[in-house]
Tab-separated table of C-alpha atoms in Angstrom:
chain	number	residue	atom	x	y	z
A	167	UNK	CA	-18.741	1.914	32.404
A	168	UNK	CA	-18.412	5.674	31.688
A	169	UNK	CA	-19.204	6.515	28.156
A	170	UNK	CA	-17.263	9.874	28.011
A	171	UNK	CA	-14.295	10.219	25.674
A	172	UNK	CA	-11.100	9.748	27.336
A	173	UNK	CA	-9.026	12.250	24.842
A	174	UNK	CA	-9.711	16.047	23.854
A	175	UNK	CA	-11.493	16.287	20.833
A	176	UNK	CA	-11.583	18.891	18.148
A	177	UNK	CA	-15.334	18.789	18.302
A	178	UNK	CA	-15.539	20.784	21.555
A	179	UNK	CA	-12.303	23.232	20.565
A	180	UNK	CA	-12.678	26.599	21.961
A	181	UNK	CA	-10.610	29.852	21.728
A	182	UNK	CA	-10.385	32.380	24.896
A	183	UNK	CA	-9.466	35.546	25.166
A	184	UNK	CA	-7.343	36.269	27.772
A	185	UNK	CA	-6.177	39.748	29.458
A	186	UNK	CA	-3.462	39.391	31.937
A	187	UNK	CA	-0.730	41.907	33.467
A	188	UNK	CA	2.543	41.595	31.315
A	189	UNK	CA	4.945	39.823	33.834
A	190	UNK	CA	7.026	37.210	33.425
A	191	UNK	CA	5.464	33.716	34.231
A	192	UNK	CA	1.864	34.387	33.583
A	193	UNK	CA	1.545	32.916	30.393
A	194	UNK	CA	3.371	29.973	32.129
A	195	UNK	CA	0.644	29.799	34.923
A	196	UNK	CA	-2.278	29.760	32.191
A	197	UNK	CA	-0.936	27.230	30.253
A	198	UNK	CA	0.105	24.902	33.388
A	199	UNK	CA	-3.505	25.527	34.642
A	200	UNK	CA	-5.042	24.081	31.270
A	201	UNK	CA	-2.615	21.422	31.048
A	202	UNK	CA	-3.407	19.819	34.654
A	203	UNK	CA	-6.934	20.535	34.070
A	204	UNK	CA	-6.542	18.061	30.832
A	205	UNK	CA	-6.840	20.490	28.168
A	206	UNK	CA	-4.902	20.121	24.911
A	207	UNK	CA	-3.612	23.647	23.876
A	208	UNK	CA	-3.314	24.650	20.459
A	209	UNK	CA	-2.744	28.425	19.073
A	210	UNK	CA	-1.693	30.732	21.270
A	211	UNK	CA	-1.672	33.920	19.525
A	212	UNK	CA	-0.932	37.460	20.579
A	213	UNK	CA	-3.865	40.045	20.013
A	214	UNK	CA	-2.180	43.211	21.886
A	215	UNK	CA	0.343	44.093	24.347
A	216	UNK	CA	2.174	46.655	25.955
A	217	UNK	CA	4.650	47.386	29.005
A	218	UNK	CA	1.539	46.769	31.450
A	219	UNK	CA	-0.737	44.523	30.002
A	220	UNK	CA	-0.972	41.262	27.378
A	221	UNK	CA	-3.871	39.819	25.498
A	222	UNK	CA	-3.754	36.784	24.101
A	223	UNK	CA	-6.191	33.984	22.358
A	224	UNK	CA	-5.666	30.534	23.312
A	225	UNK	CA	-7.526	27.517	21.860
A	226	UNK	CA	-8.044	24.600	23.660
A	227	UNK	CA	-9.633	21.139	22.963
A	228	UNK	CA	-11.443	19.581	25.960
A	229	UNK	CA	-13.073	16.188	26.247
A	230	UNK	CA	-16.870	17.530	25.999
A	231	UNK	CA	-18.802	20.385	27.131
A	232	UNK	CA	-18.396	19.711	30.690
A	233	UNK	CA	-14.850	19.719	30.559
A	234	UNK	CA	-14.893	22.631	28.771
A	235	UNK	CA	-16.816	24.597	31.553
A	236	UNK	CA	-14.194	23.080	34.258
A	237	UNK	CA	-11.261	24.531	32.411
A	238	UNK	CA	-12.891	28.016	31.663
A	239	UNK	CA	-13.736	28.188	35.429
A	240	UNK	CA	-10.157	26.951	36.522
A	241	UNK	CA	-8.711	29.959	34.096
A	242	UNK	CA	-11.304	32.435	35.564
A	243	UNK	CA	-9.783	31.564	38.798
A	244	UNK	CA	-6.610	32.676	38.181
A	245	UNK	CA	-5.524	35.789	39.998
A	246	UNK	CA	-5.154	38.747	37.737
A	247	UNK	CA	-6.396	36.800	34.769
A	248	UNK	CA	-9.496	38.314	32.830
A	249	UNK	CA	-11.764	35.873	30.571
A	250	UNK	CA	-12.697	38.818	27.996
A	251	UNK	CA	-14.499	36.160	25.719
A	252	UNK	CA	-15.044	32.314	24.988
A	253	UNK	CA	-15.734	31.469	21.286
A	254	UNK	CA	-16.663	28.052	20.459
A	255	UNK	CA	-15.071	27.048	17.408
A	256	UNK	CA	-17.444	24.429	16.049
A	257	UNK	CA	-20.491	27.236	16.256
A	258	UNK	CA	-17.955	29.756	14.300
A	259	UNK	CA	-17.557	27.666	11.401
A	260	UNK	CA	-21.405	27.023	11.093
A	261	UNK	CA	-22.064	30.718	11.221
A	262	UNK	CA	-24.386	31.636	8.120
A	263	UNK	CA	-24.069	28.304	7.029
A	264	UNK	CA	-21.344	26.163	5.460
A	265	UNK	CA	-22.324	26.046	1.863
A	266	UNK	CA	-23.263	28.757	-1.264
A	267	UNK	CA	-24.211	28.672	-4.831
A	268	UNK	CA	-21.765	30.114	-7.329
A	269	UNK	CA	-22.130	30.888	-10.896
A	270	UNK	CA	-20.116	28.801	-13.492
A	271	UNK	CA	-20.763	31.854	-15.964
A	272	UNK	CA	-19.739	35.253	-15.298
A	273	UNK	CA	-22.655	38.066	-15.786
A	274	UNK	CA	-20.606	40.989	-16.579
A	275	UNK	CA	-21.866	41.799	-20.291
A	276	UNK	CA	-25.402	42.353	-21.488
A	277	UNK	CA	-24.319	39.682	-24.160
A	278	UNK	CA	-23.899	37.125	-21.423
A	279	UNK	CA	-27.144	37.827	-19.833
A	280	UNK	CA	-29.157	37.711	-22.676
A	281	UNK	CA	-27.654	34.195	-23.146
A	282	UNK	CA	-27.767	33.076	-19.629
A	283	UNK	CA	-31.268	34.088	-19.304
A	284	UNK	CA	-33.968	35.850	-21.547
A	285	UNK	CA	-34.103	35.838	-24.278
A	286	UNK	CA	-31.434	33.263	-25.164
A	287	UNK	CA	-32.691	30.753	-22.493
A	288	UNK	CA	-36.020	30.441	-24.052
A	289	UNK	CA	-34.140	28.351	-26.877
A	290	UNK	CA	-32.704	26.027	-24.310
A	291	UNK	CA	-36.164	25.691	-22.648
A	292	UNK	CA	-37.792	24.438	-25.899
A	293	UNK	CA	-35.083	22.056	-26.698
A	294	UNK	CA	-35.707	20.175	-23.447
A	295	UNK	CA	-39.408	20.421	-23.720
A	296	UNK	CA	-38.890	18.681	-27.113
A	297	UNK	CA	-36.694	16.301	-25.620
A	298	UNK	CA	-36.768	16.054	-21.875
A	299	UNK	CA	-34.049	13.836	-21.973
A	300	UNK	CA	-31.085	17.047	-22.989
A	301	UNK	CA	-32.073	18.048	-19.343
A	302	UNK	CA	-29.180	15.921	-18.415
A	303	UNK	CA	-26.898	18.225	-20.689
A	304	UNK	CA	-28.208	21.339	-20.469
A	305	UNK	CA	-28.966	21.872	-16.714
A	306	UNK	CA	-27.506	21.262	-13.414
A	307	UNK	CA	-29.520	17.995	-13.178
A	308	UNK	CA	-26.814	15.493	-14.319
A	309	UNK	CA	-24.052	16.660	-11.465
A	310	UNK	CA	-26.723	17.359	-8.852
A	311	UNK	CA	-27.971	15.439	-5.544
A	312	UNK	CA	-30.573	15.942	-3.102
A	313	UNK	CA	-29.819	15.608	0.466
A	314	UNK	CA	-33.063	14.979	1.991
A	315	UNK	CA	-34.105	14.430	5.528
A	316	UNK	CA	-36.718	14.618	7.968
A	317	UNK	CA	-35.001	15.188	11.032
A	318	UNK	CA	-36.182	12.074	12.959
A	319	UNK	CA	-33.077	10.225	13.384
A	320	UNK	CA	-29.895	12.691	13.380
A	321	UNK	CA	-26.707	11.216	14.198
A	322	UNK	CA	-27.140	9.624	17.739
A	323	UNK	CA	-29.544	12.531	18.619
A	324	UNK	CA	-33.036	11.122	17.375
A	325	UNK	CA	-35.916	13.243	16.431
A	326	UNK	CA	-34.593	16.663	16.607
A	327	UNK	CA	-36.897	17.943	13.874
A	328	UNK	CA	-35.968	19.521	10.343
A	329	UNK	CA	-34.292	22.792	11.298
A	330	UNK	CA	-32.025	21.113	13.480
A	331	UNK	CA	-30.875	18.672	10.722
A	332	UNK	CA	-29.972	21.165	8.661
A	333	UNK	CA	-26.154	21.529	9.659
A	334	UNK	CA	-25.663	17.605	8.972
A	335	UNK	CA	-27.368	17.882	5.621
A	336	UNK	CA	-25.269	21.206	4.862
A	337	UNK	CA	-22.158	18.845	6.070
A	338	UNK	CA	-23.344	16.524	3.609
A	339	UNK	CA	-23.513	18.616	0.604
A	340	UNK	CA	-20.175	19.614	1.306
A	341	UNK	CA	-18.578	16.041	1.497
A	342	UNK	CA	-20.497	15.707	-1.944
A	343	UNK	CA	-18.686	18.689	-3.475
A	344	UNK	CA	-15.208	18.385	-2.138
A	345	UNK	CA	-14.627	14.732	-2.481
A	346	UNK	CA	-16.594	14.035	-5.682
A	347	UNK	CA	-17.440	17.441	-7.324
A	348	UNK	CA	-21.163	17.049	-7.017
A	349	UNK	CA	-23.371	19.942	-6.396
A	350	UNK	CA	-25.701	18.622	-3.419
A	351	UNK	CA	-28.570	20.416	-1.785
A	352	UNK	CA	-29.852	20.301	1.698
A	353	UNK	CA	-33.748	19.792	1.834
A	354	UNK	CA	-34.981	19.141	5.042
A	355	UNK	CA	-38.889	18.174	5.362
A	356	UNK	CA	-41.557	19.505	7.804
A	357	UNK	CA	-43.313	15.956	7.953
A	358	UNK	CA	-42.593	12.819	9.147
A	359	UNK	CA	-45.742	11.176	7.211
A	360	UNK	CA	-44.152	8.454	4.997
A	361	UNK	CA	-46.779	9.357	1.906
A	362	UNK	CA	-45.839	12.790	2.160
A	363	UNK	CA	-42.147	12.422	1.930
A	364	UNK	CA	-42.477	10.364	-1.157
A	365	UNK	CA	-44.815	12.616	-2.820
A	366	UNK	CA	-42.485	15.686	-2.231
A	367	UNK	CA	-39.259	14.111	-3.326
A	368	UNK	CA	-40.696	12.773	-6.208
A	369	UNK	CA	-42.262	16.025	-7.202
A	370	UNK	CA	-39.165	18.183	-6.415
A	371	UNK	CA	-36.869	15.230	-8.259
A	372	UNK	CA	-36.743	16.821	-11.829
A	373	UNK	CA	-33.917	18.834	-11.029
A	374	UNK	CA	-31.645	16.319	-9.666
A	375	UNK	CA	-29.698	13.039	-11.044
A	376	UNK	CA	-30.042	11.513	-7.447
A	377	UNK	CA	-31.481	11.204	-4.158
A	378	UNK	CA	-29.670	10.750	-0.879
A	379	UNK	CA	-31.813	10.075	1.767
A	380	UNK	CA	-30.449	10.964	5.178
A	381	UNK	CA	-31.298	10.469	8.820
A	382	UNK	CA	-34.842	9.304	8.442
A	383	UNK	CA	-35.986	7.014	11.227
A	384	UNK	CA	-36.655	3.107	10.996
A	385	UNK	CA	-38.809	1.472	9.674
A	386	UNK	CA	-39.986	4.449	7.500
A	387	UNK	CA	-36.802	4.714	5.959
A	388	UNK	CA	-37.191	1.423	4.457
A	389	UNK	CA	-40.660	2.211	2.657
A	390	UNK	CA	-39.575	5.659	1.578
A	391	UNK	CA	-36.332	4.447	-0.325
A	392	UNK	CA	-38.380	1.704	-1.768
A	393	UNK	CA	-41.223	3.298	-2.736
A	394	UNK	CA	-39.305	6.342	-4.398
A	395	UNK	CA	-36.913	4.255	-6.451
A	396	UNK	CA	-39.747	2.554	-7.798
A	397	UNK	CA	-41.400	5.984	-9.135
A	398	UNK	CA	-38.305	7.500	-10.075
A	399	UNK	CA	-35.455	6.776	-12.958
A	400	UNK	CA	-32.591	7.803	-11.027
A	401	UNK	CA	-30.584	6.636	-7.822
A	402	UNK	CA	-32.202	6.708	-4.342
A	403	UNK	CA	-29.890	5.787	-1.684
A	404	UNK	CA	-30.219	5.842	1.886
A	405	UNK	CA	-26.848	6.507	3.253
A	406	UNK	CA	-27.265	5.507	6.603
A	407	UNK	CA	-28.176	2.136	5.577
A	408	UNK	CA	-26.108	1.320	2.557
A	409	UNK	CA	-23.171	4.045	3.014
A	410	UNK	CA	-22.597	2.273	6.387
A	411	UNK	CA	-22.967	-1.437	4.845
A	412	UNK	CA	-20.374	-0.488	2.162
A	413	UNK	CA	-17.787	0.836	4.549
A	414	UNK	CA	-18.507	-2.177	7.581
A	415	UNK	CA	-17.773	-4.700	4.365
A	416	UNK	CA	-14.593	-2.576	3.148
A	417	UNK	CA	-13.287	-2.653	6.722
A	418	UNK	CA	-14.337	-6.123	7.153
A	419	UNK	CA	-12.421	-7.303	3.935
A	420	UNK	CA	-9.276	-5.818	5.034
A	421	UNK	CA	-9.503	-7.066	9.058
A	422	UNK	CA	-9.675	-10.584	7.339
A	423	UNK	CA	-6.757	-10.056	5.388
A	424	UNK	CA	-4.876	-9.448	8.798
A	425	UNK	CA	-6.570	-12.337	10.805
A	426	UNK	CA	-6.418	-14.609	7.634
A	427	UNK	CA	-10.022	-15.469	7.921
A	428	UNK	CA	-12.790	-16.147	5.565
A	429	UNK	CA	-15.988	-14.390	5.807
A	430	UNK	CA	-18.084	-17.628	5.119
A	431	UNK	CA	-16.659	-18.791	8.395
A	432	UNK	CA	-17.080	-16.345	10.585
A	433	UNK	CA	-19.691	-15.906	13.527
A	434	UNK	CA	-20.751	-12.374	13.508
A	435	UNK	CA	-22.812	-10.487	15.881
A	436	UNK	CA	-24.674	-7.248	15.327
A	437	UNK	CA	-25.983	-4.668	17.858
A	438	UNK	CA	-28.897	-2.835	16.460
A	439	UNK	CA	-31.563	-3.817	14.374
A	440	UNK	CA	-32.783	-0.805	12.524
A	441	UNK	CA	-31.723	0.876	9.214
A	442	UNK	CA	-27.758	0.516	9.251
A	443	UNK	CA	-28.009	-3.173	11.292
A	444	UNK	CA	-30.489	-4.467	8.356
A	445	UNK	CA	-28.297	-2.969	5.644
A	446	UNK	CA	-25.050	-4.352	7.210
A	447	UNK	CA	-26.561	-7.717	7.551
A	448	UNK	CA	-27.711	-7.613	3.881
A	449	UNK	CA	-24.351	-6.903	2.309
A	450	UNK	CA	-22.707	-9.281	4.627
A	451	UNK	CA	-24.707	-12.136	3.428
A	452	UNK	CA	-24.496	-11.217	0.033
A	453	UNK	CA	-20.785	-10.971	0.414
A	454	UNK	CA	-20.884	-14.432	1.789
A	455	UNK	CA	-21.377	-14.568	5.383
A	456	UNK	CA	-23.187	-17.359	6.878
A	457	UNK	CA	-23.543	-16.711	10.555
A	458	UNK	CA	-24.863	-13.505	11.493
A	459	UNK	CA	-26.768	-12.840	15.109
A	460	UNK	CA	-28.570	-9.740	15.198
A	461	UNK	CA	-29.421	-8.055	18.548
A	462	UNK	CA	-31.817	-5.246	19.779
A	463	UNK	CA	-32.444	-3.660	22.853
A	464	UNK	CA	-34.446	-6.386	23.936
A	465	UNK	CA	-31.597	-9.137	22.942
A	466	UNK	CA	-31.120	-11.771	20.054
A	467	UNK	CA	-33.612	-11.959	17.379
A	468	UNK	CA	-35.113	-15.277	17.130
A	469	UNK	CA	-38.056	-17.071	15.599
A	470	UNK	CA	-39.694	-16.932	19.045
A	471	UNK	CA	-40.142	-13.326	18.754
A	472	UNK	CA	-41.695	-13.125	15.491
A	473	UNK	CA	-45.073	-12.224	16.546
A	474	UNK	CA	-43.962	-9.056	18.051
A	475	UNK	CA	-41.353	-7.887	15.579
A	476	UNK	CA	-41.566	-4.735	12.723
A	477	UNK	CA	-41.049	-5.939	9.198
A	478	UNK	CA	-37.435	-5.274	9.023
A	479	UNK	CA	-36.749	-7.037	12.649
A	480	UNK	CA	-38.470	-9.793	11.291
A	481	UNK	CA	-36.346	-9.940	7.814
A	482	UNK	CA	-33.354	-10.238	10.387
A	483	UNK	CA	-34.980	-13.312	11.988
A	484	UNK	CA	-35.553	-14.621	8.636
A	485	UNK	CA	-32.123	-14.188	7.134
A	486	UNK	CA	-29.776	-14.656	10.203
A	487	UNK	CA	-28.984	-16.822	13.136
A	488	UNK	CA	-28.792	-20.014	11.759
A	489	UNK	CA	-28.093	-21.767	15.062
A	490	UNK	CA	-31.470	-20.137	16.581
A	491	UNK	CA	-29.417	-18.433	19.896
A	492	UNK	CA	-31.206	-16.808	22.533
A	493	UNK	CA	-30.488	-14.614	25.112
A	494	UNK	CA	-28.876	-11.422	25.657
A	495	UNK	CA	-26.034	-9.627	23.237
A	496	UNK	CA	-23.407	-11.142	25.956
A	497	UNK	CA	-24.751	-14.646	25.187
A	498	UNK	CA	-24.277	-14.226	21.484
A	499	UNK	CA	-20.805	-13.176	21.884
A	500	UNK	CA	-19.846	-16.479	23.131
A	501	UNK	CA	-16.952	-17.689	20.354
A	502	UNK	CA	-18.314	-14.906	18.025
A	503	UNK	CA	-15.281	-13.532	15.729
A	504	UNK	CA	-16.741	-10.116	14.907
A	505	UNK	CA	-18.780	-7.698	17.056
A	506	UNK	CA	-20.710	-4.764	14.564
A	507	UNK	CA	-22.349	-2.179	16.645
A	508	UNK	CA	-24.711	0.220	15.032
A	509	UNK	CA	-27.001	0.827	18.093
A	510	UNK	CA	-26.272	3.039	20.973
A	511	UNK	CA	-23.641	3.873	23.702
A	512	UNK	CA	-22.393	1.956	26.453
A	513	UNK	CA	-23.997	-1.535	25.033
A	514	UNK	CA	-20.786	-3.370	25.945
A	515	UNK	CA	-18.637	-3.671	28.952
A	516	UNK	CA	-14.640	-5.036	28.639
A	517	UNK	CA	-15.549	-8.165	30.043
A	518	UNK	CA	-18.197	-9.252	27.413
A	519	UNK	CA	-15.473	-9.043	24.862
A	520	UNK	CA	-13.418	-11.809	26.822
A	521	UNK	CA	-16.254	-14.347	25.319
A	522	UNK	CA	-15.343	-13.699	21.842
A	523	UNK	CA	-12.902	-15.983	19.958
A	524	UNK	CA	-9.007	-15.241	19.452
A	525	UNK	CA	-8.011	-12.457	17.313
A	526	UNK	CA	-11.517	-11.002	17.791
A	527	UNK	CA	-12.817	-7.834	15.584
A	528	UNK	CA	-14.770	-4.813	17.156
A	529	UNK	CA	-16.621	-2.583	15.131
A	530	UNK	CA	-18.431	-0.065	17.685
A	531	UNK	CA	-19.913	2.556	15.223
A	532	UNK	CA	-22.117	4.273	17.419
A	533	UNK	CA	-21.376	8.206	17.197
A	534	UNK	CA	-20.494	10.291	18.848
A	535	UNK	CA	-20.258	7.862	22.051
A	536	UNK	CA	-19.304	4.229	20.812
A	537	UNK	CA	-20.964	1.080	22.185
A	538	UNK	CA	-17.325	0.547	23.786
A	539	UNK	CA	-14.772	2.995	24.132
A	540	UNK	CA	-11.776	1.899	21.627
A	541	UNK	CA	-9.324	2.016	24.840
A	542	UNK	CA	-11.445	-0.566	26.726
A	543	UNK	CA	-12.264	-2.870	23.609
A	544	UNK	CA	-8.428	-3.039	22.669
A	545	UNK	CA	-7.965	-4.960	26.162
A	546	UNK	CA	-9.446	-8.061	24.472
A	547	UNK	CA	-9.974	-7.198	20.618
A	548	UNK	CA	-7.039	-7.838	17.721
A	549	UNK	CA	-8.754	-4.946	15.548
A	550	UNK	CA	-10.822	-1.939	16.932
A	551	UNK	CA	-12.704	0.316	14.573
A	552	UNK	CA	-15.093	3.150	15.494
A	553	UNK	CA	-17.227	5.924	13.473
A	554	UNK	CA	-14.910	8.574	15.050
A	555	UNK	CA	-12.296	10.537	13.481
A	556	UNK	CA	-10.134	10.802	16.540
A	557	UNK	CA	-9.420	7.034	16.632
A	558	UNK	CA	-7.613	4.868	14.268
A	559	UNK	CA	-9.673	2.906	11.600
A	560	UNK	CA	-12.778	5.204	11.336
A	561	UNK	CA	-15.597	3.749	9.388
A	562	UNK	CA	-16.905	6.790	7.937
A	563	UNK	CA	-19.662	6.975	5.237
A	564	UNK	CA	-17.827	9.473	3.266
A	565	UNK	CA	-15.442	6.593	2.049
A	566	UNK	CA	-18.481	5.277	-0.020
A	567	UNK	CA	-21.292	7.750	-1.067
A	568	UNK	CA	-19.352	10.273	-2.987
A	569	UNK	CA	-17.517	7.743	-5.151
A	570	UNK	CA	-21.076	5.823	-5.312
A	571	UNK	CA	-22.925	8.618	-6.560
A	572	UNK	CA	-19.923	10.038	-8.752
A	573	UNK	CA	-20.162	6.551	-10.743
A	574	UNK	CA	-23.916	6.399	-10.669
A	575	UNK	CA	-23.897	10.069	-12.279
A	576	UNK	CA	-21.235	9.468	-14.475
A	577	UNK	CA	-23.194	6.669	-16.543
A	578	UNK	CA	-26.668	7.896	-15.677
A	579	UNK	CA	-27.573	5.163	-13.590
A	580	UNK	CA	-31.286	4.623	-12.658
A	581	UNK	CA	-30.284	2.874	-9.342
A	582	UNK	CA	-27.777	1.626	-7.014
A	583	UNK	CA	-27.672	-2.313	-7.183
A	584	UNK	CA	-26.520	-4.544	-4.675
A	585	UNK	CA	-23.621	-5.341	-6.965
A	586	UNK	CA	-22.954	-1.968	-7.232
A	587	UNK	CA	-22.375	-1.630	-3.265
A	588	UNK	CA	-20.662	-4.710	-3.106
A	589	UNK	CA	-17.889	-3.247	-6.073
A	590	UNK	CA	-17.832	0.032	-4.066
A	591	UNK	CA	-16.840	-1.861	-1.006
A	592	UNK	CA	-14.136	-3.895	-2.518
A	593	UNK	CA	-12.923	-0.842	-4.278
A	594	UNK	CA	-12.539	0.966	-0.818
A	595	UNK	CA	-10.455	-2.062	0.743
A	596	UNK	CA	-8.069	-2.016	-2.201
A	597	UNK	CA	-7.219	1.472	-1.588
A	598	UNK	CA	-4.647	-0.127	0.901
A	599	UNK	CA	-2.020	-1.955	-0.452
A	600	UNK	CA	-0.855	-5.442	1.398
A	601	UNK	CA	2.110	-4.131	2.757
A	602	UNK	CA	0.274	-1.100	4.241
A	603	UNK	CA	-2.472	-2.886	5.971
A	604	UNK	CA	-2.063	-3.195	10.171
A	605	UNK	CA	-4.530	-3.659	12.820
A	606	UNK	CA	-4.903	0.086	13.364
A	607	UNK	CA	-4.876	0.682	9.346
A	608	UNK	CA	-7.781	-1.408	7.966
A	609	UNK	CA	-9.619	1.688	6.065
A	610	UNK	CA	-8.135	4.545	4.039
A	611	UNK	CA	-8.381	7.836	4.770
A	612	UNK	CA	-11.390	10.065	4.010
A	613	UNK	CA	-8.570	12.776	2.626
A	614	UNK	CA	-6.878	10.000	0.030
A	615	UNK	CA	-8.462	10.967	-3.181
A	616	UNK	CA	-7.990	7.820	-5.058
A	617	UNK	CA	-10.963	6.424	-3.044
A	618	UNK	CA	-13.835	8.214	-4.697
A	619	UNK	CA	-11.949	7.637	-8.108
A	620	UNK	CA	-11.767	4.115	-7.613
A	621	UNK	CA	-15.206	3.585	-6.311
A	622	UNK	CA	-16.556	5.917	-9.229
A	623	UNK	CA	-15.072	3.321	-11.619
A	624	UNK	CA	-15.834	0.175	-9.818
A	625	UNK	CA	-19.453	1.495	-9.816
A	626	UNK	CA	-19.963	2.787	-13.275
A	627	UNK	CA	-18.552	-1.045	-14.377
A	628	UNK	CA	-20.993	-2.275	-11.994
A	629	UNK	CA	-23.834	-0.563	-13.344
A	630	UNK	CA	-22.965	-1.224	-17.074
A	631	UNK	CA	-22.899	-5.097	-16.220
A	632	UNK	CA	-26.052	-4.674	-14.193
A	633	UNK	CA	-28.087	-3.033	-17.306
A	634	UNK	CA	-29.193	-0.135	-15.459
A	635	UNK	CA	-26.624	2.605	-17.102
A	636	UNK	CA	-28.395	4.945	-19.123
A	637	UNK	CA	-24.942	6.189	-20.570
A	638	UNK	CA	-22.318	4.262	-21.644
A	639	UNK	CA	-19.453	6.015	-20.382
């Protein structure tokens, strides 16, 4: 089975600057060549022109990097066409980084400087020294989150190091600011040592109201989150686990409205027994699911494998697979209602989905290439979701973490409890009215501004009920 996307993607968008004779029909030849090669043409802009020559910028969306090179080669092969330059639009967007710090107070007078910095700032320092909790009102702490990674589990790329993780952490900071108005800071650590990560984050936590852990490989991520939450009085949230789990639950709740099934009666198969797989299983069990089978690369997790499993996989064995199934993932899929993939590309083939129960639900969430491409899954599944933005039903963590942290910061929550995650999931699901639901619309758009507001409100209420709020909103 091919795992390459079959449709053009904005993620590989590029712009060619072309010079060619100003003859009737030249542009048509170029556009036709790109179209025949499968490229999706966007903007076409004139850079310069005279009676002899024409220079244009043509933006194209290919399927992937290989397809991009094929399109460029075909255009280079056209008689009379000179490819002056090719610009990758994604790389251009990242030039110089994607975020910046901006002052809230203009420093244009001597008086402003004296109040914002020395000598006036000394009085504020003394007030905080006497009452440390005042840092929440008098510094950026109350509206700031640290986005922390060691670069060991970045997207589907794996251990690529802290420098290479920076673009993702910057992107996360952008999402915090854009959707929740939270100032977030990318912090990538040059260590893989669990205790060093814990100590570093603990020491720098002073200036933050929350910690968002990101792209730290399992099983270390479990220890990092658990230890930091035990040692800090601010929320520590590993988004790869809990953000994914929250949105999966939200999407599943809406899918069940369409299939008219109950979570308690579903047979659910999870592919992937790492951080996300464990968190998804945990939130579904707490939500009422009773029959979950988890699988890793070796197949179904069952009691017979316990001696050779790490702590997280052992937890899954103890809390899932009530029928004690064994075998490969395709065996687990027999009569299953739901497949949730948080593993890697090409895990499933379309023929495997034939084994599932009628009106099956398939969430293939591996990114950028899912466990099975949506076009193939749709042949057999009633509802299909992915983690990609270029297909319907994108299960995207941005639906969860901005609102969760917004709500937590608003009430100065000391942690993010399971009840707060459940509340967030149900708030996300409720953003789609029953009359709007369809097989291709079970999760709201990431640009729906109501999502953050509803999630934040639900999380605040849950924090107050759980007794973890340090401030009554």
